Amino acid sequence: MAKIVVTGGLGYIGSHTVVELVNAGYDPIIIDDLSNSQAGILDQLTKIIGFKPTFYQFDLCDEKKLKEFTEKESDIEGIIHFAAFKAVGESVQKPLKYYHNNLLSLTNLLSAYSGKDISFVFSSSCTVYGQPDVLPVDENAPVKPAQSPYGNTKQIAEEILKDAIASGDAKKVIALRYFNPVGAHETALIGELPIGVPQNLVPFITQTAIGKRNKITVFGDDYNTKDGSCVRDYIHVVDLAKAHVAALKLMESNYFAGYDVFNLGTGNGNTVLEIIIAFENATGVKLNYEIGPRRSGDVEQVWGDVTKSAKELNWKAELGIDTMMASAWAWEQYLSKNPL
Ligand code: UD1
């Protein structure tokens, strides 16, 4: 079984990808420093996949620990690099924390495996497009000046990866530009686990529905969209996880070399208000919400052109908004009865 290193493998997207790797016959090796995840996710993964995955706890910025790891795990065939800080607002307050962690972990990883024939999948983001001029936005759209240090780390990381390909430090790299991942695994044993007050829409919705929050605020209803609230391309996290397997398969094929980038979305946009209604319809739970001011740094609308992913990655999102909302709700209910 091909060994695939999954950094940030106990995080939200990482944990779902570990499950899909096992389903596809790979042997995932998790690295996670637990800075934004919980050790309990390892037991949850064990319940889903039937065995305890290999797990190393350390920070990828720690070169010594990484060296020990590479000496022990020398026969790996791929790396999926999720480990990064991702809170847009925090990145504005603490930019150095973001540049240090998100970029040093990447350069350390690339250096550790420099020149080896390893497939490398990188977690990028639709944030690199800013507010696109043309929608749906495709992979050739110009990268706009980043709105936040977090977004900047994603743009710089893509540049680093291209340079590493050009120099031969890396051999095969696919950057995946995620739109808005939501939902949880069908078993409701893993899902998004925000620390503190959720910054993202769907965890805020589910925590409001369960009574942890009084109400949800819609950040602006005066945008130039169909109902005035912002539009995003929400994608089920399990679909997103499967795209990482598709990226590995593509890099295993003989004709892939160098660097490529793919959008991971559904190709459809939904407003914040549509998501609130979709949640109510899918779960039968009424949400207490109010309209508030715009959140600074938000783009008005973005959704992806996923033609290239369908054609070249051979991947397409399959799960709809109802499943996204119902699974996120099932996970929130599970968590309330089984805190991790
Ligand atoms: C942002 C980043 C994305 C990043 C993600 C990580 C941009 C354009 N997107 O996603 O790259 O990966 O954070 O966390 O920088 N909303 C409310 N009320 C709330 C919360 C959110 O109305 O309480 C609205 C927001 O205004 C937005 C939508 O819901 O329109 C989605 O917000 P969120 O889940 O935070 O994701 P993004 O900001 O799109």
Short mmCIF file of C-alpha atoms and ligand atoms in Angstrom, two decimals:
data_model
loop_
_atom_site.label_atom_id
_atom_site.label_comp_id
_atom_site.label_asym_id
_atom_site.label_seq_id
_atom_site.Cartn_x
_atom_site.Cartn_y
_atom_site.Cartn_z
CA MET A 1 0.00 0.00 0.00
CA ALA A 2 1.35 3.37 -0.98
CA LYS A 3 2.16 5.51 2.03
CA ILE A 4 0.80 9.04 1.88
CA VAL A 5 1.78 11.64 4.45
CA VAL A 6 -1.20 13.77 5.49
CA THR A 7 -0.11 16.90 7.34
CA GLY A 8 -2.93 18.40 9.38
CA GLY A 9 -4.56 14.98 9.10
CA LEU A 10 -6.63 15.45 12.26
CA GLY A 11 -8.12 18.71 11.01
CA TYR A 12 -11.43 19.18 9.25
CA ILE A 13 -10.52 18.44 5.63
CA GLY A 14 -7.49 16.33 6.59
CA SER A 15 -9.50 13.85 8.63
CA HIS A 16 -12.08 13.35 5.87
CA THR A 17 -9.24 12.85 3.39
CA VAL A 18 -7.66 10.18 5.61
CA VAL A 19 -10.93 8.22 5.33
CA GLU A 20 -11.03 8.56 1.54
CA LEU A 21 -7.36 7.54 1.24
CA VAL A 22 -8.09 4.34 3.14
CA ASN A 23 -11.20 3.73 1.01
CA ALA A 24 -8.99 4.04 -2.07
CA GLY A 25 -6.37 1.59 -0.74
CA TYR A 26 -3.68 4.05 0.44
CA ASP A 27 -1.88 3.97 3.78
CA PRO A 28 -2.17 7.44 5.35
CA ILE A 29 0.47 8.66 7.81
CA ILE A 30 -0.80 11.61 9.81
CA ILE A 31 1.31 14.50 11.05
CA ASP A 32 -0.53 17.03 13.21
CA ASP A 33 0.61 19.33 16.02
CA LEU A 34 -2.93 19.55 17.47
CA SER A 35 -2.78 23.35 17.35
CA ASN A 36 -6.20 23.50 15.70
CA SER A 37 -7.44 19.93 16.08
CA GLN A 38 -8.15 17.40 18.80
CA ALA A 39 -6.41 14.13 19.57
CA GLY A 40 -9.88 12.56 19.95
CA ILE A 41 -10.29 12.69 16.15
CA LEU A 42 -7.79 9.83 15.97
CA ASP A 43 -10.23 7.58 17.86
CA GLN A 44 -13.07 8.80 15.68
CA LEU A 45 -11.07 7.91 12.57
CA THR A 46 -10.34 4.49 14.07
CA LYS A 47 -14.10 3.90 14.40
CA ILE A 48 -14.66 4.74 10.73
CA ILE A 49 -11.72 2.98 9.07
CA GLY A 50 -11.41 0.05 11.48
CA PHE A 51 -7.79 0.58 12.53
CA LYS A 52 -5.74 3.29 14.20
CA PRO A 53 -3.88 5.26 11.56
CA THR A 54 -0.20 6.03 12.07
CA PHE A 55 0.09 9.38 13.83
CA TYR A 56 3.04 11.67 14.59
CA GLN A 57 2.50 14.75 16.74
CA PHE A 58 4.89 17.56 15.91
CA ASP A 59 5.10 21.01 14.36
CA LEU A 60 6.43 21.05 10.77
CA CYS A 61 8.34 24.23 11.59
CA ASP A 62 10.53 22.06 13.83
CA GLU A 63 13.22 20.90 11.37
CA LYS A 64 14.77 18.46 13.81
CA LYS A 65 11.51 16.61 14.41
CA LEU A 66 10.81 16.62 10.68
CA LYS A 67 14.24 15.11 9.99
CA GLU A 68 13.57 12.33 12.51
CA PHE A 69 10.27 11.72 10.78
CA THR A 70 11.75 11.53 7.27
CA GLU A 71 14.43 9.09 8.48
CA LYS A 72 11.70 6.84 9.87
CA GLU A 73 9.24 7.23 7.00
CA SER A 74 11.55 7.26 4.00
CA ASP A 75 9.41 5.19 1.62
CA ILE A 76 6.50 7.52 1.13
CA GLU A 77 4.87 8.09 -2.27
CA GLY A 78 2.93 11.24 -1.63
CA ILE A 79 2.31 14.19 0.64
CA ILE A 80 -0.99 15.98 1.12
CA HIS A 81 -0.19 19.22 2.90
CA PHE A 82 -3.16 20.62 4.85
CA ALA A 83 -1.36 21.85 7.96
CA ALA A 84 -1.78 25.63 8.11
CA PHE A 85 -3.51 28.36 10.05
CA LYS A 86 -6.71 29.48 8.32
CA ALA A 87 -8.52 32.21 10.24
CA VAL A 88 -8.71 35.21 7.94
CA GLY A 89 -9.42 37.74 10.74
CA GLU A 90 -6.68 36.42 13.03
CA SER A 91 -4.19 36.61 10.18
CA VAL A 92 -4.77 40.37 10.00
CA GLN A 93 -4.09 40.70 13.75
CA LYS A 94 -1.12 38.32 13.78
CA PRO A 95 0.40 38.31 10.29
CA LEU A 96 3.83 37.08 11.41
CA LYS A 97 2.28 34.02 13.02
CA TYR A 98 0.67 33.19 9.66
CA TYR A 99 3.72 33.86 7.48
CA HIS A 100 5.95 31.91 9.86
CA ASN A 101 3.74 28.86 10.22
CA ASN A 102 2.18 28.55 6.78
CA LEU A 103 5.33 29.24 4.77
CA LEU A 104 8.03 27.67 6.93
CA SER A 105 6.10 24.41 7.25
CA LEU A 106 5.89 24.29 3.45
CA THR A 107 9.55 25.06 2.73
CA ASN A 108 10.65 22.63 5.45
CA LEU A 109 8.56 19.85 3.91
CA LEU A 110 9.84 20.57 0.40
CA SER A 111 13.44 20.65 1.65
CA ALA A 112 13.01 17.42 3.59
CA TYR A 113 11.94 15.54 0.46
CA SER A 114 13.87 17.64 -2.07
CA GLY A 115 14.56 15.89 -5.38
CA LYS A 116 12.52 12.79 -4.50
CA ASP A 117 9.89 11.45 -6.86
CA ILE A 118 6.96 12.25 -4.61
CA SER A 119 3.48 13.50 -5.47
CA PHE A 120 2.63 16.66 -3.55
CA VAL A 121 -0.89 17.98 -3.06
CA PHE A 122 -1.27 21.47 -1.67
CA SER A 123 -4.36 23.00 0.01
CA SER A 124 -4.89 26.29 -1.73
CA SER A 125 -7.98 28.45 -1.74
CA CYS A 126 -10.34 30.42 -3.94
CA THR A 127 -9.16 33.36 -1.85
CA VAL A 128 -6.31 33.72 -4.39
CA TYR A 129 -8.87 35.12 -6.88
CA GLY A 130 -10.10 37.92 -4.59
CA GLN A 131 -13.27 39.33 -6.21
CA PRO A 132 -13.02 37.86 -9.72
CA ASP A 133 -13.97 39.99 -12.73
CA VAL A 134 -15.61 37.02 -14.45
CA LEU A 135 -17.85 34.39 -12.83
CA PRO A 136 -17.66 31.48 -12.60
CA VAL A 137 -13.94 31.94 -12.05
CA ASP A 138 -11.57 29.52 -13.78
CA GLU A 139 -7.98 28.60 -13.01
CA ASN A 140 -6.58 31.05 -15.56
CA ALA A 141 -8.15 34.08 -13.89
CA PRO A 142 -5.59 36.56 -12.62
CA VAL A 143 -4.53 36.23 -9.02
CA LYS A 144 -5.60 39.49 -7.32
CA PRO A 145 -3.74 41.21 -4.48
CA ALA A 146 -4.48 39.20 -1.35
CA GLN A 147 -7.16 40.54 1.02
CA SER A 148 -5.43 39.16 4.12
CA PRO A 149 -2.09 37.73 5.26
CA TYR A 150 -3.81 34.32 5.26
CA GLY A 151 -4.73 34.77 1.59
CA ASN A 152 -1.23 36.01 0.90
CA THR A 153 0.29 32.83 2.36
CA LYS A 154 -1.77 30.81 -0.14
CA GLN A 155 -0.60 32.95 -3.06
CA ILE A 156 3.04 32.86 -1.96
CA ALA A 157 2.83 29.10 -1.35
CA GLU A 158 1.66 28.54 -4.93
CA GLU A 159 4.67 30.58 -6.15
CA ILE A 160 7.04 28.61 -3.91
CA LEU A 161 5.68 25.36 -5.33
CA LYS A 162 6.10 26.53 -8.94
CA ASP A 163 9.69 27.56 -8.21
CA ALA A 164 10.37 24.22 -6.50
CA ILE A 165 9.16 22.42 -9.63
CA ALA A 166 11.35 24.61 -11.85
CA SER A 167 14.43 23.88 -9.73
CA GLY A 168 13.73 20.14 -9.44
CA ASP A 169 13.26 20.30 -5.66
CA ALA A 170 9.76 19.01 -6.29
CA LYS A 171 8.74 16.71 -9.14
CA LYS A 172 4.94 16.65 -9.19
CA VAL A 173 2.67 19.19 -7.52
CA ILE A 174 -1.05 19.81 -7.67
CA ALA A 175 -2.50 22.83 -5.89
CA LEU A 176 -6.20 22.50 -5.14
CA ARG A 177 -8.12 25.74 -4.79
CA TYR A 178 -10.97 25.03 -2.40
CA PHE A 179 -14.17 27.00 -2.45
CA ASN A 180 -16.23 26.73 0.79
CA PRO A 181 -16.05 23.27 2.35
CA VAL A 182 -19.00 22.40 4.60
CA GLY A 183 -20.80 19.32 5.94
CA ALA A 184 -19.49 16.25 7.70
CA HIS A 185 -18.90 12.53 7.20
CA GLU A 186 -22.04 10.39 6.79
CA THR A 187 -21.26 8.52 10.03
CA ALA A 188 -21.35 11.86 11.92
CA LEU A 189 -18.15 10.73 13.67
CA ILE A 190 -15.97 13.50 12.20
CA GLY A 191 -16.71 17.03 11.09
CA GLU A 192 -15.66 20.62 11.53
CA LEU A 193 -14.46 21.34 15.06
CA PRO A 194 -14.01 25.07 15.53
CA ILE A 195 -12.06 26.21 18.56
CA GLY A 196 -13.90 29.06 20.28
CA VAL A 197 -16.47 31.12 18.41
CA PRO A 198 -16.83 29.82 14.85
CA GLN A 199 -15.75 32.24 12.13
CA ASN A 200 -17.31 30.28 9.29
CA LEU A 201 -20.95 30.27 8.33
CA VAL A 202 -22.05 26.66 8.66
CA PRO A 203 -20.52 25.89 12.09
CA PHE A 204 -22.10 29.13 13.29
CA ILE A 205 -25.45 27.94 11.93
CA THR A 206 -25.24 24.52 13.58
CA GLN A 207 -24.10 25.99 16.92
CA THR A 208 -27.03 28.42 16.80
CA ALA A 209 -29.42 25.58 15.98
CA ILE A 210 -28.21 23.53 18.95
CA GLY A 211 -28.50 26.52 21.30
CA LYS A 212 -24.80 27.27 21.85
CA ARG A 213 -25.25 30.66 20.15
CA ASN A 214 -28.27 32.97 20.45
CA LYS A 215 -28.49 33.99 16.84
CA ILE A 216 -26.66 34.13 13.59
CA THR A 217 -25.83 37.45 11.98
CA VAL A 218 -25.95 37.69 8.20
CA PHE A 219 -23.01 39.89 7.27
CA GLY A 220 -24.70 42.34 4.91
CA ASP A 221 -27.81 42.23 2.73
CA ASP A 222 -26.93 45.18 0.49
CA TYR A 223 -24.57 43.42 -1.91
CA ASN A 224 -25.29 43.31 -5.60
CA THR A 225 -26.61 39.72 -5.49
CA LYS A 226 -30.06 38.21 -5.90
CA ASP A 227 -31.08 38.70 -2.24
CA GLY A 228 -28.33 41.10 -1.19
CA SER A 229 -26.25 38.60 0.83
CA CYS A 230 -22.84 37.27 -0.30
CA VAL A 231 -22.55 34.34 -2.69
CA ARG A 232 -20.17 31.40 -2.21
CA ASP A 233 -19.64 27.97 -3.79
CA TYR A 234 -20.32 25.57 -0.91
CA ILE A 235 -18.91 22.09 -1.39
CA HIS A 236 -19.35 18.95 0.72
CA VAL A 237 -16.13 18.10 2.56
CA VAL A 238 -16.36 14.44 1.49
CA ASP A 239 -16.45 15.47 -2.19
CA LEU A 240 -13.48 17.70 -1.48
CA ALA A 241 -11.62 14.87 0.25
CA LYS A 242 -12.17 12.59 -2.75
CA ALA A 243 -10.56 15.19 -5.01
CA HIS A 244 -7.27 14.66 -3.14
CA VAL A 245 -7.35 11.00 -4.08
CA ALA A 246 -8.08 12.03 -7.68
CA ALA A 247 -5.06 14.36 -7.58
CA LEU A 248 -2.79 11.52 -6.39
CA LYS A 249 -4.12 9.25 -9.15
CA LEU A 250 -3.46 11.92 -11.76
CA MET A 251 0.12 12.35 -10.55
CA GLU A 252 0.64 8.58 -10.62
CA SER A 253 -0.19 8.55 -14.32
CA ASN A 254 2.75 8.66 -16.71
CA TYR A 255 1.75 11.80 -18.52
CA PHE A 256 1.67 14.09 -15.49
CA ALA A 257 4.74 16.15 -14.70
CA GLY A 258 5.40 19.47 -13.04
CA TYR A 259 2.77 21.76 -11.56
CA ASP A 260 -0.95 22.11 -12.04
CA VAL A 261 -3.85 23.76 -10.27
CA PHE A 262 -7.54 22.87 -10.02
CA ASN A 263 -10.67 24.51 -8.65
CA LEU A 264 -12.64 22.41 -6.19
CA GLY A 265 -16.21 23.60 -6.00
CA THR A 266 -19.62 22.57 -7.27
CA GLY A 267 -19.82 25.28 -9.90
CA ASN A 268 -22.90 26.78 -8.20
CA GLY A 269 -23.20 29.83 -6.00
CA ASN A 270 -25.54 30.21 -3.03
CA THR A 271 -26.28 33.28 -0.94
CA VAL A 272 -25.98 33.31 2.84
CA LEU A 273 -29.78 33.58 3.12
CA GLU A 274 -30.23 30.61 0.79
CA ILE A 275 -27.92 28.57 3.02
CA ILE A 276 -29.95 29.50 6.10
CA ILE A 277 -33.17 28.42 4.36
CA ALA A 278 -31.51 25.25 3.04
CA PHE A 279 -30.46 24.38 6.59
CA GLU A 280 -34.00 24.93 7.89
CA ASN A 281 -35.49 22.83 5.09
CA ALA A 282 -32.99 19.99 5.41
CA THR A 283 -33.24 19.72 9.19
CA GLY A 284 -36.66 21.11 10.16
CA VAL A 285 -34.93 23.39 12.68
CA LYS A 286 -35.78 27.11 12.61
CA LEU A 287 -32.83 29.48 12.88
CA ASN A 288 -32.80 32.73 14.79
CA TYR A 289 -31.00 35.15 12.50
CA GLU A 290 -30.63 38.88 11.96
CA ILE A 291 -29.15 41.08 9.27
CA GLY A 292 -25.98 42.83 10.37
CA PRO A 293 -23.35 45.04 8.76
CA ARG A 294 -20.89 43.77 6.16
CA ARG A 295 -17.80 41.92 7.43
CA SER A 296 -14.66 43.70 6.34
CA GLY A 297 -12.61 41.82 3.76
CA ASP A 298 -15.53 39.75 2.44
CA VAL A 299 -15.76 39.38 -1.31
CA GLU A 300 -19.25 39.93 -2.72
CA GLN A 301 -19.56 36.77 -4.77
CA VAL A 302 -17.41 33.92 -5.94
CA TRP A 303 -18.11 30.53 -7.43
CA GLY A 304 -15.93 28.25 -9.45
CA ASP A 305 -15.70 27.02 -12.99
CA VAL A 306 -15.06 23.33 -12.44
CA THR A 307 -14.73 22.27 -16.10
CA LYS A 308 -10.99 21.63 -15.81
CA SER A 309 -11.37 19.48 -12.66
CA ALA A 310 -14.04 17.38 -14.38
CA LYS A 311 -11.98 16.93 -17.52
CA GLU A 312 -8.43 16.54 -16.28
CA LEU A 313 -8.76 15.51 -12.65
CA ASN A 314 -11.68 13.27 -13.53
CA TRP A 315 -13.51 14.50 -10.45
CA LYS A 316 -16.86 16.14 -9.83
CA ALA A 317 -18.71 17.15 -6.67
CA GLU A 318 -21.74 14.92 -6.17
CA LEU A 319 -23.39 15.88 -2.90
CA GLY A 320 -25.97 18.67 -2.77
CA ILE A 321 -26.77 21.44 -0.32
CA ASP A 322 -29.36 19.29 1.54
CA THR A 323 -26.75 16.63 2.32
CA MET A 324 -24.24 19.31 3.29
CA MET A 325 -26.66 20.83 5.79
CA ALA A 326 -28.11 17.56 7.13
CA SER A 327 -24.64 16.06 7.70
CA ALA A 328 -23.33 19.22 9.41
CA TRP A 329 -26.37 19.10 11.70
CA ALA A 330 -25.95 15.38 12.45
CA TRP A 331 -22.33 16.05 13.46
CA GLU A 332 -23.29 18.98 15.72
CA GLN A 333 -25.88 16.78 17.42
CA TYR A 334 -23.35 13.96 17.82
CA LEU A 335 -20.83 16.38 19.35
CA SER A 336 -23.36 17.73 21.83
CA LYS A 337 -23.90 14.19 23.16
CA ASN A 338 -20.28 13.03 22.76
CA PRO A 339 -17.93 15.95 23.37
CA LEU A 340 -14.41 15.20 22.18
C1 UD1 B 1 -12.84 32.52 3.98
C2 UD1 B 1 -11.85 32.61 2.86
C3 UD1 B 1 -11.42 31.23 2.44
C4 UD1 B 1 -10.86 30.50 3.61
C5 UD1 B 1 -11.89 30.42 4.69
C6 UD1 B 1 -11.23 29.77 5.88
C7 UD1 B 1 -12.07 34.48 1.37
C8 UD1 B 1 -12.79 35.05 0.21
N1 UD1 B 1 -12.48 33.27 1.73
O1 UD1 B 1 -14.04 31.99 3.43
O2 UD1 B 1 -10.44 31.32 1.47
O3 UD1 B 1 -10.43 29.23 3.23
O4 UD1 B 1 -12.34 31.73 5.02
O5 UD1 B 1 -11.88 29.99 7.06
O6 UD1 B 1 -11.19 35.06 1.96
N2 UD1 B 1 -21.16 34.77 7.09
C9 UD1 B 1 -22.22 35.35 7.75
N3 UD1 B 1 -22.31 35.21 9.10
C10 UD1 B 1 -21.39 34.49 9.82
C11 UD1 B 1 -20.31 33.88 9.14
C12 UD1 B 1 -20.22 34.05 7.77
O7 UD1 B 1 -23.06 36.00 7.13
O8 UD1 B 1 -21.52 34.40 11.06
C13 UD1 B 1 -21.07 34.89 5.63
C14 UD1 B 1 -19.81 35.59 5.15
O9 UD1 B 1 -20.00 36.98 5.06
C15 UD1 B 1 -19.62 34.93 3.77
C16 UD1 B 1 -20.22 33.53 3.95
O10 UD1 B 1 -21.03 33.60 5.11
O11 UD1 B 1 -20.39 35.61 2.82
C17 UD1 B 1 -19.16 32.47 4.13
O12 UD1 B 1 -18.27 32.90 5.16
P1 UD1 B 1 -17.14 31.95 5.75
O13 UD1 B 1 -17.73 30.63 6.10
O14 UD1 B 1 -16.45 32.71 6.83
O15 UD1 B 1 -16.18 31.70 4.52
P2 UD1 B 1 -15.43 32.72 3.57
O16 UD1 B 1 -15.27 34.04 4.20
O17 UD1 B 1 -16.10 32.66 2.26
#
